[in-house]
Amino acid sequence: EAGVAQSPRYKIIEKRQSVAFWCNPISGHATLYWYQQILGQGPKLLIQFQNNGVVDDSQLPKDRFSAERLKGVDSTLKIQPAKLEDSAVYLCASSSLAGAGYEQYFGPGTRLTVT
Amino acid sequence: DQQVKQNSPSLSVQEGRISILNCDYTNSMFDYFLWYKKYPAEGPTFLISISSIKDKNEDGRFTVFLNKSAKHLSLHIVPSQPGDSAVYFCAASGGGSARQLTFGSGTQLTVLP
């Protein structure tokens, strides 16, 4: 079974530029998550989708971050414009359903450096 | 406000000995706890979990203990192997239908040969 795929793996941009990340979850997984992991910290949830609907985006900085999951499969996360503090690893995860016992499977992440 | 805390950023253990990683939480609504392991340049991978109705869960060399009164859980690895060297994250979920995970900051475990 193929795991969660993410691209690109690494991205370096200057502040005020825009960037987009792509995620392809495990086939059949209804729930998709985007996390931000800053160096030395644990992953922090940005947004959770159930199929193509948003379940929770309370921690997404909506003035600069946006995410979509068209057709309930692939998802993209965009930052526009980027700030220095956005430098982090962006992790995508998926699970068959949301809830206890439905473990989340993580992709390898995209390491973003904003200069 | 850190609801899940891992106070030891790093731990070194000799191969064959026991590794004990600790985690504390503050939110009484948490009722499901997980440990994830992360190697460099990879995403976290699920290791073991425990429901709040239990106080122990075992899977091979890995055992998780939960002390609800102290709001404390620990992961025991016996015996420790060099391949166990990784960052270990404690995570918790509970309350609400979405049941998102709240992660601790991680502990870097190094198993010395």
PDB file of C-alpha atoms in Angstrom:
ATOM      1  CA  GLU A   1       0.000   0.000   0.000  1.00  0.00           C
ATOM      2  CA  ALA A   2       1.450   3.362  -1.022  1.00  0.00           C
ATOM      3  CA  GLY A   3       1.960   5.863   1.764  1.00  0.00           C
ATOM      4  CA  VAL A   4       1.140   9.546   1.938  1.00  0.00           C
ATOM      5  CA  ALA A   5       2.956  11.434  -0.819  1.00  0.00           C
ATOM      6  CA  GLN A   6       4.076  15.040  -0.549  1.00  0.00           C
ATOM      7  CA  SER A   7       5.889  17.403  -2.899  1.00  0.00           C
ATOM      8  CA  PRO A   8       8.127  19.214  -3.073  1.00  0.00           C
ATOM      9  CA  ARG A   9      10.394  17.837  -0.366  1.00  0.00           C
ATOM     10  CA  TYR A  10      12.307  21.073   0.028  1.00  0.00           C
ATOM     11  CA  LYS A  11      11.556  24.675  -0.889  1.00  0.00           C
ATOM     12  CA  ILE A  12      13.476  27.894  -0.360  1.00  0.00           C
ATOM     13  CA  ILE A  13      11.734  31.211  -1.024  1.00  0.00           C
ATOM     14  CA  GLU A  14      12.164  34.828  -0.097  1.00  0.00           C
ATOM     15  CA  LYS A  15       9.753  36.551   2.273  1.00  0.00           C
ATOM     16  CA  ARG A  16       6.632  37.946   0.629  1.00  0.00           C
ATOM     17  CA  GLN A  17       6.764  35.273  -2.089  1.00  0.00           C
ATOM     18  CA  SER A  18       4.086  32.622  -2.412  1.00  0.00           C
ATOM     19  CA  VAL A  19       4.468  28.840  -2.194  1.00  0.00           C
ATOM     20  CA  ALA A  20       2.243  25.793  -2.568  1.00  0.00           C
ATOM     21  CA  PHE A  21       2.542  22.273  -1.209  1.00  0.00           C
ATOM     22  CA  TRP A  22       0.816  19.183  -2.535  1.00  0.00           C
ATOM     23  CA  CYS A  23      -0.374  16.066  -0.715  1.00  0.00           C
ATOM     24  CA  ASN A  24      -1.783  12.774  -1.967  1.00  0.00           C
ATOM     25  CA  PRO A  25      -3.207  10.718   0.923  1.00  0.00           C
ATOM     26  CA  ILE A  26      -3.433   6.959   1.218  1.00  0.00           C
ATOM     27  CA  SER A  27      -6.088   5.650  -1.140  1.00  0.00           C
ATOM     28  CA  GLY A  28      -9.504   5.528   0.490  1.00  0.00           C
ATOM     29  CA  HIS A  29      -8.597   7.709   3.463  1.00  0.00           C
ATOM     30  CA  ALA A  30     -11.410  10.164   4.087  1.00  0.00           C
ATOM     31  CA  THR A  31      -9.641  12.379   6.596  1.00  0.00           C
ATOM     32  CA  LEU A  32      -6.680  14.575   5.680  1.00  0.00           C
ATOM     33  CA  TYR A  33      -4.625  16.813   7.950  1.00  0.00           C
ATOM     34  CA  TRP A  34      -2.011  19.525   7.419  1.00  0.00           C
ATOM     35  CA  TYR A  35       0.452  20.154  10.240  1.00  0.00           C
ATOM     36  CA  GLN A  36       3.200  22.728  10.741  1.00  0.00           C
ATOM     37  CA  GLN A  37       6.281  21.563  12.620  1.00  0.00           C
ATOM     38  CA  ILE A  38       8.690  24.292  13.690  1.00  0.00           C
ATOM     39  CA  LEU A  39      12.186  23.169  14.644  1.00  0.00           C
ATOM     40  CA  GLY A  40      12.278  21.836  18.209  1.00  0.00           C
ATOM     41  CA  GLN A  41       8.493  21.601  18.496  1.00  0.00           C
ATOM     42  CA  GLY A  42       5.882  18.970  17.859  1.00  0.00           C
ATOM     43  CA  PRO A  43       3.552  19.066  14.862  1.00  0.00           C
ATOM     44  CA  LYS A  44       0.753  21.611  15.184  1.00  0.00           C
ATOM     45  CA  LEU A  45      -2.514  21.036  13.326  1.00  0.00           C
ATOM     46  CA  LEU A  46      -3.349  23.701  10.753  1.00  0.00           C
ATOM     47  CA  ILE A  47      -6.430  22.238   9.070  1.00  0.00           C
ATOM     48  CA  GLN A  48      -8.434  19.005   8.976  1.00  0.00           C
ATOM     49  CA  PHE A  49     -10.583  17.840   6.055  1.00  0.00           C
ATOM     50  CA  GLN A  50     -13.226  15.128   6.043  1.00  0.00           C
ATOM     51  CA  ASN A  51     -13.623  14.167   2.374  1.00  0.00           C
ATOM     52  CA  ASN A  52     -13.662  17.606   0.699  1.00  0.00           C
ATOM     53  CA  GLY A  53     -15.140  19.532   3.615  1.00  0.00           C
ATOM     54  CA  VAL A  54     -13.243  21.445   6.295  1.00  0.00           C
ATOM     55  CA  VAL A  55     -13.707  20.018   9.804  1.00  0.00           C
ATOM     56  CA  ASP A  56     -11.424  22.418  11.663  1.00  0.00           C
ATOM     57  CA  ASP A  57      -9.265  25.292  10.473  1.00  0.00           C
ATOM     58  CA  SER A  58      -9.178  27.238  13.732  1.00  0.00           C
ATOM     59  CA  GLN A  59      -5.359  27.318  13.825  1.00  0.00           C
ATOM     60  CA  LEU A  60      -4.858  28.215  10.163  1.00  0.00           C
ATOM     61  CA  PRO A  61      -3.597  31.825   9.713  1.00  0.00           C
ATOM     62  CA  LYS A  62      -6.254  32.627   7.157  1.00  0.00           C
ATOM     63  CA  ASP A  63      -4.805  35.999   6.180  1.00  0.00           C
ATOM     64  CA  ARG A  64      -1.934  34.202   4.447  1.00  0.00           C
ATOM     65  CA  PHE A  65      -2.623  30.453   4.462  1.00  0.00           C
ATOM     66  CA  SER A  66      -5.230  28.642   2.388  1.00  0.00           C
ATOM     67  CA  ALA A  67      -5.919  24.980   1.735  1.00  0.00           C
ATOM     68  CA  GLU A  68      -8.259  23.009  -0.424  1.00  0.00           C
ATOM     69  CA  ARG A  69      -9.097  19.383  -1.058  1.00  0.00           C
ATOM     70  CA  LEU A  70     -10.902  19.143  -4.344  1.00  0.00           C
ATOM     71  CA  LYS A  71     -12.820  15.916  -5.031  1.00  0.00           C
ATOM     72  CA  GLY A  72     -11.917  14.657  -1.564  1.00  0.00           C
ATOM     73  CA  VAL A  73      -8.547  13.228  -2.573  1.00  0.00           C
ATOM     74  CA  ASP A  74      -5.458  15.387  -3.170  1.00  0.00           C
ATOM     75  CA  SER A  75      -4.914  18.568  -1.205  1.00  0.00           C
ATOM     76  CA  THR A  76      -2.863  21.725  -1.613  1.00  0.00           C
ATOM     77  CA  LEU A  77      -1.699  24.145   1.064  1.00  0.00           C
ATOM     78  CA  LYS A  78      -0.700  27.644  -0.021  1.00  0.00           C
ATOM     79  CA  ILE A  79       1.108  30.461   1.739  1.00  0.00           C
ATOM     80  CA  GLN A  80       0.851  33.955   0.276  1.00  0.00           C
ATOM     81  CA  PRO A  81       2.774  36.046   1.199  1.00  0.00           C
ATOM     82  CA  ALA A  82       5.325  34.070   3.205  1.00  0.00           C
ATOM     83  CA  LYS A  83       6.958  35.406   6.363  1.00  0.00           C
ATOM     84  CA  LEU A  84      10.235  34.407   7.994  1.00  0.00           C
ATOM     85  CA  GLU A  85       8.327  32.673  10.813  1.00  0.00           C
ATOM     86  CA  ASP A  86       6.704  30.320   8.282  1.00  0.00           C
ATOM     87  CA  SER A  87      10.000  28.419   8.021  1.00  0.00           C
ATOM     88  CA  ALA A  88       9.048  24.913   9.147  1.00  0.00           C
ATOM     89  CA  VAL A  89       8.309  21.397   7.966  1.00  0.00           C
ATOM     90  CA  TYR A  90       4.774  21.046   6.605  1.00  0.00           C
ATOM     91  CA  LEU A  91       3.406  17.569   7.200  1.00  0.00           C
ATOM     92  CA  CYS A  92       0.379  16.001   5.583  1.00  0.00           C
ATOM     93  CA  ALA A  93      -1.347  13.053   7.250  1.00  0.00           C
ATOM     94  CA  SER A  94      -4.373  10.925   6.469  1.00  0.00           C
ATOM     95  CA  SER A  95      -6.586   8.452   8.273  1.00  0.00           C
ATOM     96  CA  SER A  96      -9.464   6.256   7.199  1.00  0.00           C
ATOM     97  CA  LEU A  97     -11.742   8.072   9.632  1.00  0.00           C
ATOM     98  CA  ALA A  98     -11.308  10.639  12.368  1.00  0.00           C
ATOM     99  CA  GLY A  99     -11.302   9.376  15.902  1.00  0.00           C
ATOM    100  CA  ALA A 100      -9.608   7.263  18.522  1.00  0.00           C
ATOM    101  CA  GLY A 101      -8.196   4.099  17.089  1.00  0.00           C
ATOM    102  CA  TYR A 102      -7.911   5.515  13.574  1.00  0.00           C
ATOM    103  CA  GLU A 103      -4.232   6.230  13.454  1.00  0.00           C
ATOM    104  CA  GLN A 104      -2.872   8.995  11.295  1.00  0.00           C
ATOM    105  CA  TYR A 105      -0.299   8.156   8.641  1.00  0.00           C
ATOM    106  CA  PHE A 106       2.176  10.926   7.874  1.00  0.00           C
ATOM    107  CA  GLY A 107       3.963  11.845   4.688  1.00  0.00           C
ATOM    108  CA  PRO A 108       7.674  12.778   4.648  1.00  0.00           C
ATOM    109  CA  GLY A 109       6.924  16.500   4.837  1.00  0.00           C
ATOM    110  CA  THR A 110       8.026  19.587   2.926  1.00  0.00           C
ATOM    111  CA  ARG A 111      10.816  21.606   4.507  1.00  0.00           C
ATOM    112  CA  LEU A 112      10.193  25.298   3.816  1.00  0.00           C
ATOM    113  CA  THR A 113      12.901  27.900   4.344  1.00  0.00           C
ATOM    114  CA  VAL A 114      11.891  31.553   4.069  1.00  0.00           C
ATOM    115  CA  THR A 115      14.827  33.958   3.702  1.00  0.00           C
TER     116      THR A 115
ATOM    117  CA  ASP B   1      -0.377  26.908  26.511  1.00  0.00           C
ATOM    118  CA  GLN B   2       1.310  23.529  26.154  1.00  0.00           C
ATOM    119  CA  GLN B   3      -1.306  20.879  26.867  1.00  0.00           C
ATOM    120  CA  VAL B   4       1.131  18.025  26.213  1.00  0.00           C
ATOM    121  CA  LYS B   5       4.634  18.309  27.605  1.00  0.00           C
ATOM    122  CA  GLN B   6       7.753  16.247  27.113  1.00  0.00           C
ATOM    123  CA  ASN B   7      10.231  17.795  29.507  1.00  0.00           C
ATOM    124  CA  SER B   8      13.284  15.811  28.438  1.00  0.00           C
ATOM    125  CA  PRO B   9      14.563  16.973  25.041  1.00  0.00           C
ATOM    126  CA  SER B  10      17.037  14.111  24.895  1.00  0.00           C
ATOM    127  CA  LEU B  11      17.829  10.724  26.419  1.00  0.00           C
ATOM    128  CA  SER B  12      20.821   8.408  25.947  1.00  0.00           C
ATOM    129  CA  VAL B  13      20.634   4.729  26.832  1.00  0.00           C
ATOM    130  CA  GLN B  14      22.990   1.792  26.429  1.00  0.00           C
ATOM    131  CA  GLU B  15      21.956  -0.939  24.014  1.00  0.00           C
ATOM    132  CA  GLY B  16      20.049  -3.710  25.785  1.00  0.00           C
ATOM    133  CA  ARG B  17      18.930  -1.495  28.653  1.00  0.00           C
ATOM    134  CA  ILE B  18      15.488   0.005  29.240  1.00  0.00           C
ATOM    135  CA  SER B  19      14.513   3.363  27.728  1.00  0.00           C
ATOM    136  CA  ILE B  20      11.821   5.320  29.550  1.00  0.00           C
ATOM    137  CA  LEU B  21      10.289   8.336  27.836  1.00  0.00           C
ATOM    138  CA  ASN B  22       7.895  10.526  29.790  1.00  0.00           C
ATOM    139  CA  CYS B  23       4.965  12.744  28.883  1.00  0.00           C
ATOM    140  CA  ASP B  24       2.634  14.949  30.957  1.00  0.00           C
ATOM    141  CA  TYR B  25      -0.682  16.468  29.946  1.00  0.00           C
ATOM    142  CA  THR B  26      -2.961  19.082  31.437  1.00  0.00           C
ATOM    143  CA  ASN B  27      -6.272  18.685  29.588  1.00  0.00           C
ATOM    144  CA  SER B  28      -8.686  16.383  31.472  1.00  0.00           C
ATOM    145  CA  MET B  29     -10.678  15.886  28.265  1.00  0.00           C
ATOM    146  CA  PHE B  30      -7.879  13.857  26.674  1.00  0.00           C
ATOM    147  CA  ASP B  31      -8.911  10.199  26.572  1.00  0.00           C
ATOM    148  CA  TYR B  32      -6.656   8.651  23.960  1.00  0.00           C
ATOM    149  CA  PHE B  33      -2.888   8.807  23.871  1.00  0.00           C
ATOM    150  CA  LEU B  34      -0.365   7.843  21.219  1.00  0.00           C
ATOM    151  CA  TRP B  35       3.371   7.642  20.710  1.00  0.00           C
ATOM    152  CA  TYR B  36       4.941   8.390  17.350  1.00  0.00           C
ATOM    153  CA  LYS B  37       8.534   7.792  16.276  1.00  0.00           C
ATOM    154  CA  LYS B  38      10.303  10.047  13.799  1.00  0.00           C
ATOM    155  CA  TYR B  39      13.525   9.456  11.890  1.00  0.00           C
ATOM    156  CA  PRO B  40      15.334  12.379  10.172  1.00  0.00           C
ATOM    157  CA  ALA B  41      13.773  13.479   6.866  1.00  0.00           C
ATOM    158  CA  GLU B  42      10.767  11.200   7.401  1.00  0.00           C
ATOM    159  CA  GLY B  43       7.285  11.804   8.738  1.00  0.00           C
ATOM    160  CA  PRO B  44       6.264  10.507  12.180  1.00  0.00           C
ATOM    161  CA  THR B  45       5.168   6.875  12.277  1.00  0.00           C
ATOM    162  CA  PHE B  46       2.653   5.470  14.729  1.00  0.00           C
ATOM    163  CA  LEU B  47       4.154   3.291  17.448  1.00  0.00           C
ATOM    164  CA  ILE B  48       1.614   2.466  20.146  1.00  0.00           C
ATOM    165  CA  SER B  49      -1.512   3.912  21.722  1.00  0.00           C
ATOM    166  CA  ILE B  50      -3.583   3.626  24.894  1.00  0.00           C
ATOM    167  CA  SER B  51      -7.140   4.478  25.786  1.00  0.00           C
ATOM    168  CA  SER B  52      -7.909   6.195  29.068  1.00  0.00           C
ATOM    169  CA  ILE B  53      -9.880   3.143  30.210  1.00  0.00           C
ATOM    170  CA  LYS B  54      -6.614   1.231  30.432  1.00  0.00           C
ATOM    171  CA  ASP B  55      -3.451   1.805  32.419  1.00  0.00           C
ATOM    172  CA  LYS B  56      -1.105  -0.301  30.327  1.00  0.00           C
ATOM    173  CA  ASN B  57      -0.741  -1.424  26.743  1.00  0.00           C
ATOM    174  CA  GLU B  58       2.030  -3.660  25.468  1.00  0.00           C
ATOM    175  CA  ASP B  59       3.270  -4.393  21.955  1.00  0.00           C
ATOM    176  CA  GLY B  60       6.448  -6.407  21.729  1.00  0.00           C
ATOM    177  CA  ARG B  61       9.328  -4.389  23.178  1.00  0.00           C
ATOM    178  CA  PHE B  62       7.130  -1.321  23.652  1.00  0.00           C
ATOM    179  CA  THR B  63       4.851  -0.701  26.641  1.00  0.00           C
ATOM    180  CA  VAL B  64       2.904   2.440  27.392  1.00  0.00           C
ATOM    181  CA  PHE B  65       1.740   3.202  30.923  1.00  0.00           C
ATOM    182  CA  LEU B  66      -0.971   5.722  31.763  1.00  0.00           C
ATOM    183  CA  ASN B  67      -1.464   7.316  35.183  1.00  0.00           C
ATOM    184  CA  LYS B  68      -4.639   9.351  34.852  1.00  0.00           C
ATOM    185  CA  SER B  69      -4.573  10.789  38.347  1.00  0.00           C
ATOM    186  CA  ALA B  70      -1.113  12.213  37.703  1.00  0.00           C
ATOM    187  CA  LYS B  71      -1.919  13.049  34.066  1.00  0.00           C
ATOM    188  CA  HIS B  72       1.252  11.244  33.108  1.00  0.00           C
ATOM    189  CA  LEU B  73       2.178   8.606  30.570  1.00  0.00           C
ATOM    190  CA  SER B  74       5.410   6.854  29.806  1.00  0.00           C
ATOM    191  CA  LEU B  75       6.821   4.701  27.030  1.00  0.00           C
ATOM    192  CA  HIS B  76       9.118   1.834  27.996  1.00  0.00           C
ATOM    193  CA  ILE B  77      11.361   0.200  25.406  1.00  0.00           C
ATOM    194  CA  VAL B  78      12.955  -3.073  26.510  1.00  0.00           C
ATOM    195  CA  PRO B  79      15.520  -4.008  25.380  1.00  0.00           C
ATOM    196  CA  SER B  80      16.651  -0.855  23.601  1.00  0.00           C
ATOM    197  CA  GLN B  81      18.300  -1.270  20.203  1.00  0.00           C
ATOM    198  CA  PRO B  82      20.413   1.164  18.133  1.00  0.00           C
ATOM    199  CA  GLY B  83      17.619   1.248  15.520  1.00  0.00           C
ATOM    200  CA  ASP B  84      15.346   2.768  18.159  1.00  0.00           C
ATOM    201  CA  SER B  85      17.369   5.988  18.005  1.00  0.00           C
ATOM    202  CA  ALA B  86      14.839   8.594  16.840  1.00  0.00           C
ATOM    203  CA  VAL B  87      12.668  11.433  18.087  1.00  0.00           C
ATOM    204  CA  TYR B  88       9.639  10.203  20.031  1.00  0.00           C
ATOM    205  CA  PHE B  89       6.491  12.321  20.158  1.00  0.00           C
ATOM    206  CA  CYS B  90       3.707  11.899  22.654  1.00  0.00           C
ATOM    207  CA  ALA B  91       0.245  12.889  21.356  1.00  0.00           C
ATOM    208  CA  ALA B  92      -3.200  13.122  22.894  1.00  0.00           C
ATOM    209  CA  SER B  93      -6.748  13.458  21.646  1.00  0.00           C
ATOM    210  CA  GLY B  94     -10.143  13.832  23.221  1.00  0.00           C
ATOM    211  CA  GLY B  95     -13.322  15.830  23.299  1.00  0.00           C
ATOM    212  CA  GLY B  96     -15.318  16.808  20.259  1.00  0.00           C
ATOM    213  CA  SER B  97     -16.071  14.786  17.195  1.00  0.00           C
ATOM    214  CA  ALA B  98     -12.974  15.865  15.284  1.00  0.00           C
ATOM    215  CA  ARG B  99     -10.569  14.450  17.891  1.00  0.00           C
ATOM    216  CA  GLN B 100      -7.450  16.181  16.642  1.00  0.00           C
ATOM    217  CA  LEU B 101      -4.057  15.222  17.987  1.00  0.00           C
ATOM    218  CA  THR B 102      -2.101  17.548  20.259  1.00  0.00           C
ATOM    219  CA  PHE B 103       1.610  16.744  20.188  1.00  0.00           C
ATOM    220  CA  GLY B 104       4.390  17.210  22.698  1.00  0.00           C
ATOM    221  CA  SER B 105       7.715  18.705  21.640  1.00  0.00           C
ATOM    222  CA  GLY B 106       9.479  15.364  21.361  1.00  0.00           C
ATOM    223  CA  THR B 107      12.375  13.520  23.012  1.00  0.00           C
ATOM    224  CA  GLN B 108      15.470  12.540  21.051  1.00  0.00           C
ATOM    225  CA  LEU B 109      16.409   8.991  22.069  1.00  0.00           C
ATOM    226  CA  THR B 110      19.942   7.810  21.352  1.00  0.00           C
ATOM    227  CA  VAL B 111      20.727   4.144  21.936  1.00  0.00           C
ATOM    228  CA  LEU B 112      24.448   3.632  22.247  1.00  0.00           C
ATOM    229  CA  PRO B 113      25.957   0.340  20.982  1.00  0.00           C
TER     230      PRO B 113
END
